[in-house]
Amino acid sequence: MKFKLKDPQVQIMACWVTFHKKGFNEECLLDYSGLHSLLEELVKKLDMVTILPPIGVKLPIVNYVDPITNKSADINDSGISFVMMIDTSHIALHSWTKFRKIFLEVASCKPFEESTIFELIKSYFPACEIQTRSLLF
């Protein structure tokens, strides 16, 4: 008799964090250390294990030319992109000052409470609105 392993389920939560004019400071979208800290705290609150800490890059990358459109980066389209590896998958974050938004994705084979993520985001950014999409497969 052969033993068959059950395929693990993957939970993916993606959310848009939108900032409105009242109480909004655009600098929070460009705060490298603040966004880095948010991701580190998120992993702790979700009781997950960091394999590779957050790695980020500030945008636009100076002298970057899109290989498809052959256009230079828009200097007004600034933000930060982070990715980090956790023992059960990954977390990614992207911020855009032009659109006043943050995109956060948490993917994990270990189940997690989305409300924990929302509470943490609200503690960092009280003047925001959160829209979310979740998948479980």
N, C-alpha and C. Protein backbone atom coordinates (compact mmCIF):
# COMPACT_ATOMS: atom_id res chain seq x y z
N MET A 1 0.84 -1.18 0.00
CA MET A 1 0.00 0.00 0.00
C MET A 1 0.88 1.24 0.00
N LYS A 2 0.63 2.13 -0.97
CA LYS A 2 1.43 3.35 -1.07
C LYS A 2 0.76 4.49 -0.29
N PHE A 3 1.61 5.30 0.32
CA PHE A 3 1.13 6.46 1.05
C PHE A 3 1.16 7.65 0.10
N LYS A 4 0.04 8.34 -0.03
CA LYS A 4 -0.04 9.49 -0.92
C LYS A 4 -0.08 10.78 -0.10
N LEU A 5 0.84 11.69 -0.39
CA LEU A 5 0.87 12.98 0.30
C LEU A 5 -0.25 13.87 -0.22
N LYS A 6 -0.90 14.54 0.69
CA LYS A 6 -1.94 15.49 0.31
C LYS A 6 -1.27 16.78 -0.17
N ASP A 7 -1.78 17.33 -1.29
CA ASP A 7 -1.25 18.60 -1.77
C ASP A 7 -1.57 19.70 -0.76
N PRO A 8 -0.59 20.55 -0.45
CA PRO A 8 -0.86 21.64 0.49
C PRO A 8 -1.73 22.70 -0.16
N GLN A 9 -2.56 23.34 0.65
CA GLN A 9 -3.34 24.46 0.15
C GLN A 9 -2.49 25.72 0.22
N VAL A 10 -2.74 26.62 -0.70
CA VAL A 10 -2.04 27.89 -0.71
C VAL A 10 -3.07 28.99 -0.52
N GLN A 11 -2.80 29.87 0.43
CA GLN A 11 -3.66 31.02 0.67
C GLN A 11 -2.92 32.25 0.15
N ILE A 12 -3.59 33.02 -0.69
CA ILE A 12 -2.99 34.25 -1.21
C ILE A 12 -3.94 35.40 -0.89
N MET A 13 -3.40 36.44 -0.27
CA MET A 13 -4.17 37.61 0.04
C MET A 13 -3.46 38.79 -0.61
N ALA A 14 -4.17 39.52 -1.44
CA ALA A 14 -3.61 40.70 -2.07
C ALA A 14 -4.49 41.88 -1.71
N CYS A 15 -3.87 43.01 -1.36
CA CYS A 15 -4.69 44.17 -1.04
C CYS A 15 -4.09 45.45 -1.58
N TRP A 16 -4.98 46.34 -1.96
CA TRP A 16 -4.62 47.70 -2.34
C TRP A 16 -4.87 48.59 -1.14
N VAL A 17 -3.88 49.38 -0.77
CA VAL A 17 -4.01 50.34 0.32
C VAL A 17 -4.02 51.71 -0.35
N THR A 18 -5.15 52.40 -0.29
CA THR A 18 -5.30 53.69 -0.96
C THR A 18 -5.30 54.80 0.06
N PHE A 19 -4.61 55.89 -0.24
CA PHE A 19 -4.50 57.02 0.67
C PHE A 19 -5.29 58.21 0.13
N HIS A 20 -6.03 58.83 1.02
CA HIS A 20 -6.83 60.00 0.66
C HIS A 20 -6.14 61.25 1.18
N LYS A 21 -6.55 62.41 0.72
CA LYS A 21 -5.86 63.66 1.04
C LYS A 21 -5.84 63.98 2.53
N LYS A 22 -6.93 63.75 3.24
CA LYS A 22 -7.00 64.10 4.65
C LYS A 22 -6.04 63.23 5.47
N GLY A 23 -5.07 63.84 6.10
CA GLY A 23 -4.15 63.11 6.96
C GLY A 23 -3.10 62.30 6.24
N PHE A 24 -2.93 62.55 4.93
CA PHE A 24 -1.98 61.76 4.16
C PHE A 24 -0.66 62.50 3.98
N ASN A 25 0.42 61.78 4.20
CA ASN A 25 1.76 62.32 3.97
C ASN A 25 2.43 61.40 2.94
N GLU A 26 2.67 61.94 1.75
CA GLU A 26 3.24 61.15 0.65
C GLU A 26 4.58 60.51 1.00
N GLU A 27 5.29 61.10 1.93
CA GLU A 27 6.61 60.58 2.32
C GLU A 27 6.53 59.15 2.87
N CYS A 28 5.38 58.77 3.43
CA CYS A 28 5.27 57.41 3.99
C CYS A 28 5.41 56.36 2.89
N LEU A 29 5.09 56.72 1.64
CA LEU A 29 5.23 55.78 0.53
C LEU A 29 6.68 55.64 0.07
N LEU A 30 7.52 56.56 0.53
CA LEU A 30 8.94 56.54 0.15
C LEU A 30 9.84 56.25 1.35
N ASP A 31 9.24 55.89 2.48
CA ASP A 31 9.98 55.63 3.71
C ASP A 31 10.50 54.19 3.70
N TYR A 32 11.72 54.01 3.20
CA TYR A 32 12.31 52.68 3.05
C TYR A 32 12.33 51.94 4.38
N SER A 33 12.85 52.58 5.43
CA SER A 33 12.97 51.88 6.71
C SER A 33 11.59 51.61 7.33
N GLY A 34 10.63 52.50 7.13
CA GLY A 34 9.29 52.28 7.66
C GLY A 34 8.60 51.10 7.00
N LEU A 35 8.67 51.02 5.66
CA LEU A 35 8.05 49.90 4.95
C LEU A 35 8.77 48.58 5.25
N HIS A 36 10.10 48.65 5.38
CA HIS A 36 10.90 47.49 5.76
C HIS A 36 10.44 46.97 7.13
N SER A 37 10.27 47.88 8.08
CA SER A 37 9.82 47.51 9.42
C SER A 37 8.42 46.90 9.40
N LEU A 38 7.53 47.46 8.57
CA LEU A 38 6.17 46.92 8.44
C LEU A 38 6.22 45.46 8.03
N LEU A 39 7.05 45.13 7.04
CA LEU A 39 7.15 43.74 6.57
C LEU A 39 7.72 42.82 7.64
N GLU A 40 8.74 43.28 8.34
CA GLU A 40 9.32 42.45 9.41
C GLU A 40 8.31 42.21 10.53
N GLU A 41 7.56 43.25 10.88
CA GLU A 41 6.54 43.10 11.93
C GLU A 41 5.41 42.19 11.45
N LEU A 42 5.06 42.29 10.19
CA LEU A 42 3.99 41.45 9.62
C LEU A 42 4.32 39.97 9.76
N VAL A 43 5.55 39.59 9.45
CA VAL A 43 5.97 38.19 9.56
C VAL A 43 5.84 37.71 11.01
N LYS A 44 6.23 38.55 11.95
CA LYS A 44 6.13 38.17 13.37
C LYS A 44 4.67 38.01 13.79
N LYS A 45 3.82 38.97 13.39
CA LYS A 45 2.42 38.91 13.79
C LYS A 45 1.68 37.72 13.16
N LEU A 46 2.12 37.29 11.97
CA LEU A 46 1.51 36.14 11.32
C LEU A 46 2.14 34.82 11.78
N ASP A 47 3.13 34.92 12.67
CA ASP A 47 3.84 33.75 13.21
C ASP A 47 4.46 32.92 12.09
N MET A 48 5.15 33.62 11.19
CA MET A 48 5.84 32.96 10.08
C MET A 48 7.34 33.12 10.27
N VAL A 49 8.11 32.43 9.46
CA VAL A 49 9.56 32.44 9.59
C VAL A 49 10.19 33.08 8.36
N THR A 50 11.06 34.07 8.60
CA THR A 50 11.76 34.75 7.51
C THR A 50 12.90 33.88 7.02
N ILE A 51 12.94 33.63 5.72
CA ILE A 51 14.06 32.93 5.09
C ILE A 51 15.03 33.96 4.50
N LEU A 52 14.48 34.96 3.83
CA LEU A 52 15.26 36.05 3.25
C LEU A 52 14.57 37.35 3.65
N PRO A 53 15.26 38.23 4.40
CA PRO A 53 14.62 39.46 4.87
C PRO A 53 14.21 40.35 3.69
N PRO A 54 13.39 41.36 3.97
CA PRO A 54 12.92 42.24 2.89
C PRO A 54 14.08 42.87 2.11
N ILE A 55 13.99 42.73 0.81
CA ILE A 55 14.95 43.37 -0.10
C ILE A 55 14.15 44.39 -0.91
N GLY A 56 14.59 45.63 -0.90
CA GLY A 56 13.83 46.66 -1.57
C GLY A 56 14.67 47.50 -2.50
N VAL A 57 13.97 48.14 -3.42
CA VAL A 57 14.61 49.06 -4.35
C VAL A 57 13.70 50.27 -4.51
N LYS A 58 14.31 51.46 -4.42
CA LYS A 58 13.55 52.70 -4.64
C LYS A 58 13.43 52.95 -6.13
N LEU A 59 12.26 53.39 -6.54
CA LEU A 59 12.00 53.66 -7.95
C LEU A 59 11.71 55.15 -8.14
N PRO A 60 11.95 55.76 -9.26
CA PRO A 60 12.44 55.11 -10.46
C PRO A 60 13.94 54.86 -10.38
N ILE A 61 14.37 53.89 -11.11
CA ILE A 61 15.80 53.61 -11.22
C ILE A 61 16.36 54.61 -12.22
N VAL A 62 17.31 55.40 -11.78
CA VAL A 62 17.87 56.45 -12.62
C VAL A 62 18.45 55.85 -13.90
N ASN A 63 18.19 56.48 -15.01
CA ASN A 63 18.67 56.07 -16.33
C ASN A 63 18.05 54.76 -16.81
N TYR A 64 16.93 54.33 -16.19
CA TYR A 64 16.27 53.11 -16.65
C TYR A 64 15.47 53.40 -17.91
N VAL A 65 15.64 52.54 -18.90
CA VAL A 65 14.88 52.64 -20.15
C VAL A 65 14.12 51.32 -20.33
N ASP A 66 12.80 51.44 -20.49
CA ASP A 66 11.96 50.25 -20.68
C ASP A 66 12.36 49.59 -21.99
N PRO A 67 12.74 48.30 -21.96
CA PRO A 67 13.20 47.62 -23.17
C PRO A 67 12.10 47.41 -24.22
N ILE A 68 10.84 47.47 -23.80
CA ILE A 68 9.74 47.26 -24.74
C ILE A 68 9.32 48.58 -25.40
N THR A 69 9.11 49.61 -24.58
CA THR A 69 8.64 50.89 -25.13
C THR A 69 9.78 51.83 -25.51
N ASN A 70 10.97 51.53 -25.02
CA ASN A 70 12.15 52.36 -25.25
C ASN A 70 12.00 53.76 -24.64
N LYS A 71 11.16 53.88 -23.60
CA LYS A 71 10.95 55.15 -22.92
C LYS A 71 11.69 55.16 -21.59
N SER A 72 12.15 56.34 -21.20
CA SER A 72 12.81 56.50 -19.91
C SER A 72 11.79 56.46 -18.79
N ALA A 73 12.24 56.13 -17.59
CA ALA A 73 11.37 56.09 -16.42
C ALA A 73 10.82 57.48 -16.14
N ASP A 74 9.56 57.54 -15.72
CA ASP A 74 8.92 58.80 -15.35
C ASP A 74 9.40 59.17 -13.96
N ILE A 75 10.08 60.30 -13.83
CA ILE A 75 10.64 60.73 -12.55
C ILE A 75 9.55 60.97 -11.51
N ASN A 76 8.31 61.23 -11.95
CA ASN A 76 7.20 61.44 -11.02
C ASN A 76 6.57 60.13 -10.55
N ASP A 77 6.97 59.04 -11.15
CA ASP A 77 6.42 57.73 -10.78
C ASP A 77 7.38 57.06 -9.80
N SER A 78 7.45 57.61 -8.59
CA SER A 78 8.39 57.08 -7.61
C SER A 78 7.69 56.17 -6.62
N GLY A 79 8.47 55.34 -5.97
CA GLY A 79 7.95 54.41 -4.98
C GLY A 79 9.04 53.44 -4.56
N ILE A 80 8.62 52.38 -3.91
CA ILE A 80 9.55 51.35 -3.43
C ILE A 80 8.92 49.99 -3.69
N SER A 81 9.73 49.03 -4.07
CA SER A 81 9.27 47.64 -4.22
C SER A 81 10.11 46.76 -3.31
N PHE A 82 9.43 45.89 -2.56
CA PHE A 82 10.07 44.94 -1.66
C PHE A 82 9.62 43.52 -1.98
N VAL A 83 10.47 42.58 -1.74
CA VAL A 83 10.10 41.17 -1.75
C VAL A 83 10.84 40.50 -0.60
N MET A 84 10.19 39.54 0.04
CA MET A 84 10.85 38.77 1.09
C MET A 84 10.37 37.33 1.01
N MET A 85 11.24 36.42 1.35
CA MET A 85 10.92 35.00 1.34
C MET A 85 10.60 34.56 2.76
N ILE A 86 9.50 33.84 2.89
CA ILE A 86 9.15 33.23 4.16
C ILE A 86 9.18 31.72 3.98
N ASP A 87 9.20 30.99 5.07
CA ASP A 87 9.35 29.53 4.95
C ASP A 87 8.19 28.87 4.22
N THR A 88 7.07 29.56 4.08
CA THR A 88 5.91 28.97 3.41
C THR A 88 5.60 29.63 2.07
N SER A 89 6.36 30.63 1.65
CA SER A 89 6.22 31.25 0.32
C SER A 89 6.88 32.63 0.29
N HIS A 90 6.06 33.71 0.08
CA HIS A 90 6.67 35.04 -0.06
C HIS A 90 5.69 36.15 0.32
N ILE A 91 6.26 37.35 0.51
CA ILE A 91 5.50 38.57 0.73
C ILE A 91 6.10 39.62 -0.20
N ALA A 92 5.25 40.38 -0.88
CA ALA A 92 5.72 41.45 -1.77
C ALA A 92 4.96 42.73 -1.45
N LEU A 93 5.63 43.86 -1.59
CA LEU A 93 5.01 45.16 -1.36
C LEU A 93 5.53 46.13 -2.41
N HIS A 94 4.62 46.92 -2.97
CA HIS A 94 4.98 47.95 -3.95
C HIS A 94 4.25 49.23 -3.59
N SER A 95 4.96 50.36 -3.59
CA SER A 95 4.30 51.65 -3.32
C SER A 95 4.47 52.57 -4.52
N TRP A 96 3.45 53.40 -4.75
CA TRP A 96 3.47 54.38 -5.85
C TRP A 96 2.97 55.71 -5.33
N THR A 97 3.80 56.75 -5.40
CA THR A 97 3.34 58.08 -4.98
C THR A 97 2.37 58.66 -6.01
N LYS A 98 2.60 58.38 -7.27
CA LYS A 98 1.75 58.91 -8.35
C LYS A 98 0.29 58.50 -8.17
N PHE A 99 0.06 57.25 -7.72
CA PHE A 99 -1.30 56.74 -7.57
C PHE A 99 -1.76 56.74 -6.11
N ARG A 100 -0.86 57.14 -5.19
CA ARG A 100 -1.18 57.19 -3.76
C ARG A 100 -1.64 55.82 -3.26
N LYS A 101 -0.89 54.78 -3.62
CA LYS A 101 -1.29 53.41 -3.27
C LYS A 101 -0.11 52.55 -2.85
N ILE A 102 -0.45 51.51 -2.12
CA ILE A 102 0.48 50.42 -1.80
C ILE A 102 -0.22 49.13 -2.20
N PHE A 103 0.52 48.24 -2.83
CA PHE A 103 0.02 46.91 -3.13
C PHE A 103 0.80 45.94 -2.26
N LEU A 104 0.09 45.11 -1.51
CA LEU A 104 0.72 44.13 -0.62
C LEU A 104 0.16 42.76 -0.96
N GLU A 105 1.05 41.79 -1.13
CA GLU A 105 0.64 40.42 -1.40
C GLU A 105 1.30 39.50 -0.39
N VAL A 106 0.49 38.65 0.23
CA VAL A 106 1.00 37.64 1.14
C VAL A 106 0.56 36.29 0.58
N ALA A 107 1.51 35.42 0.28
CA ALA A 107 1.22 34.08 -0.22
C ALA A 107 1.85 33.08 0.74
N SER A 108 1.04 32.10 1.17
CA SER A 108 1.55 31.16 2.16
C SER A 108 0.78 29.84 2.13
N CYS A 109 1.50 28.75 2.34
CA CYS A 109 0.86 27.44 2.52
C CYS A 109 0.31 27.32 3.94
N LYS A 110 0.79 28.17 4.84
CA LYS A 110 0.30 28.18 6.22
C LYS A 110 -0.87 29.18 6.29
N PRO A 111 -2.02 28.75 6.79
CA PRO A 111 -3.16 29.67 6.89
C PRO A 111 -2.83 30.86 7.78
N PHE A 112 -3.47 32.00 7.49
CA PHE A 112 -3.26 33.20 8.29
C PHE A 112 -4.56 34.00 8.34
N GLU A 113 -4.65 34.85 9.34
CA GLU A 113 -5.82 35.71 9.52
C GLU A 113 -5.58 37.04 8.79
N GLU A 114 -6.41 37.32 7.82
CA GLU A 114 -6.28 38.57 7.08
C GLU A 114 -6.49 39.79 7.97
N SER A 115 -7.33 39.66 8.98
CA SER A 115 -7.59 40.79 9.88
C SER A 115 -6.30 41.25 10.57
N THR A 116 -5.37 40.34 10.83
CA THR A 116 -4.08 40.70 11.42
C THR A 116 -3.33 41.65 10.50
N ILE A 117 -3.39 41.38 9.20
CA ILE A 117 -2.71 42.23 8.22
C ILE A 117 -3.37 43.60 8.18
N PHE A 118 -4.70 43.63 8.16
CA PHE A 118 -5.42 44.90 8.09
C PHE A 118 -5.13 45.77 9.30
N GLU A 119 -5.13 45.15 10.49
CA GLU A 119 -4.85 45.90 11.72
C GLU A 119 -3.45 46.51 11.70
N LEU A 120 -2.48 45.74 11.21
CA LEU A 120 -1.11 46.26 11.15
C LEU A 120 -1.01 47.41 10.15
N ILE A 121 -1.62 47.27 8.99
CA ILE A 121 -1.60 48.34 7.98
C ILE A 121 -2.22 49.61 8.57
N LYS A 122 -3.36 49.46 9.23
CA LYS A 122 -4.04 50.63 9.83
C LYS A 122 -3.19 51.28 10.92
N SER A 123 -2.38 50.48 11.63
CA SER A 123 -1.52 51.07 12.67
C SER A 123 -0.40 51.90 12.05
N TYR A 124 0.06 51.51 10.86
CA TYR A 124 1.10 52.26 10.17
C TYR A 124 0.51 53.43 9.38
N PHE A 125 -0.66 53.23 8.80
CA PHE A 125 -1.28 54.22 7.91
C PHE A 125 -2.74 54.43 8.30
N PRO A 126 -3.00 55.25 9.34
CA PRO A 126 -4.39 55.44 9.79
C PRO A 126 -5.31 56.05 8.72
N ALA A 127 -4.77 56.87 7.83
CA ALA A 127 -5.59 57.55 6.81
C ALA A 127 -5.61 56.77 5.50
N CYS A 128 -6.05 55.51 5.57
CA CYS A 128 -6.06 54.70 4.35
C CYS A 128 -7.34 53.90 4.23
N GLU A 129 -7.58 53.44 3.03
CA GLU A 129 -8.70 52.55 2.74
C GLU A 129 -8.10 51.26 2.18
N ILE A 130 -8.61 50.11 2.59
CA ILE A 130 -8.04 48.83 2.15
C ILE A 130 -9.07 48.08 1.32
N GLN A 131 -8.65 47.65 0.15
CA GLN A 131 -9.46 46.77 -0.70
C GLN A 131 -8.67 45.47 -0.84
N THR A 132 -9.36 44.36 -0.77
CA THR A 132 -8.64 43.08 -0.76
C THR A 132 -9.27 42.04 -1.67
N ARG A 133 -8.43 41.12 -2.11
CA ARG A 133 -8.85 39.94 -2.87
C ARG A 133 -8.09 38.76 -2.27
N SER A 134 -8.80 37.67 -2.07
CA SER A 134 -8.16 36.49 -1.49
C SER A 134 -8.43 35.26 -2.34
N LEU A 135 -7.46 34.36 -2.36
CA LEU A 135 -7.58 33.10 -3.05
C LEU A 135 -7.17 31.98 -2.11
N LEU A 136 -7.81 30.86 -2.24
CA LEU A 136 -7.40 29.67 -1.50
C LEU A 136 -7.49 28.52 -2.49
N PHE A 137 -6.34 27.93 -2.78
CA PHE A 137 -6.35 26.80 -3.71
C PHE A 137 -5.32 25.78 -3.32
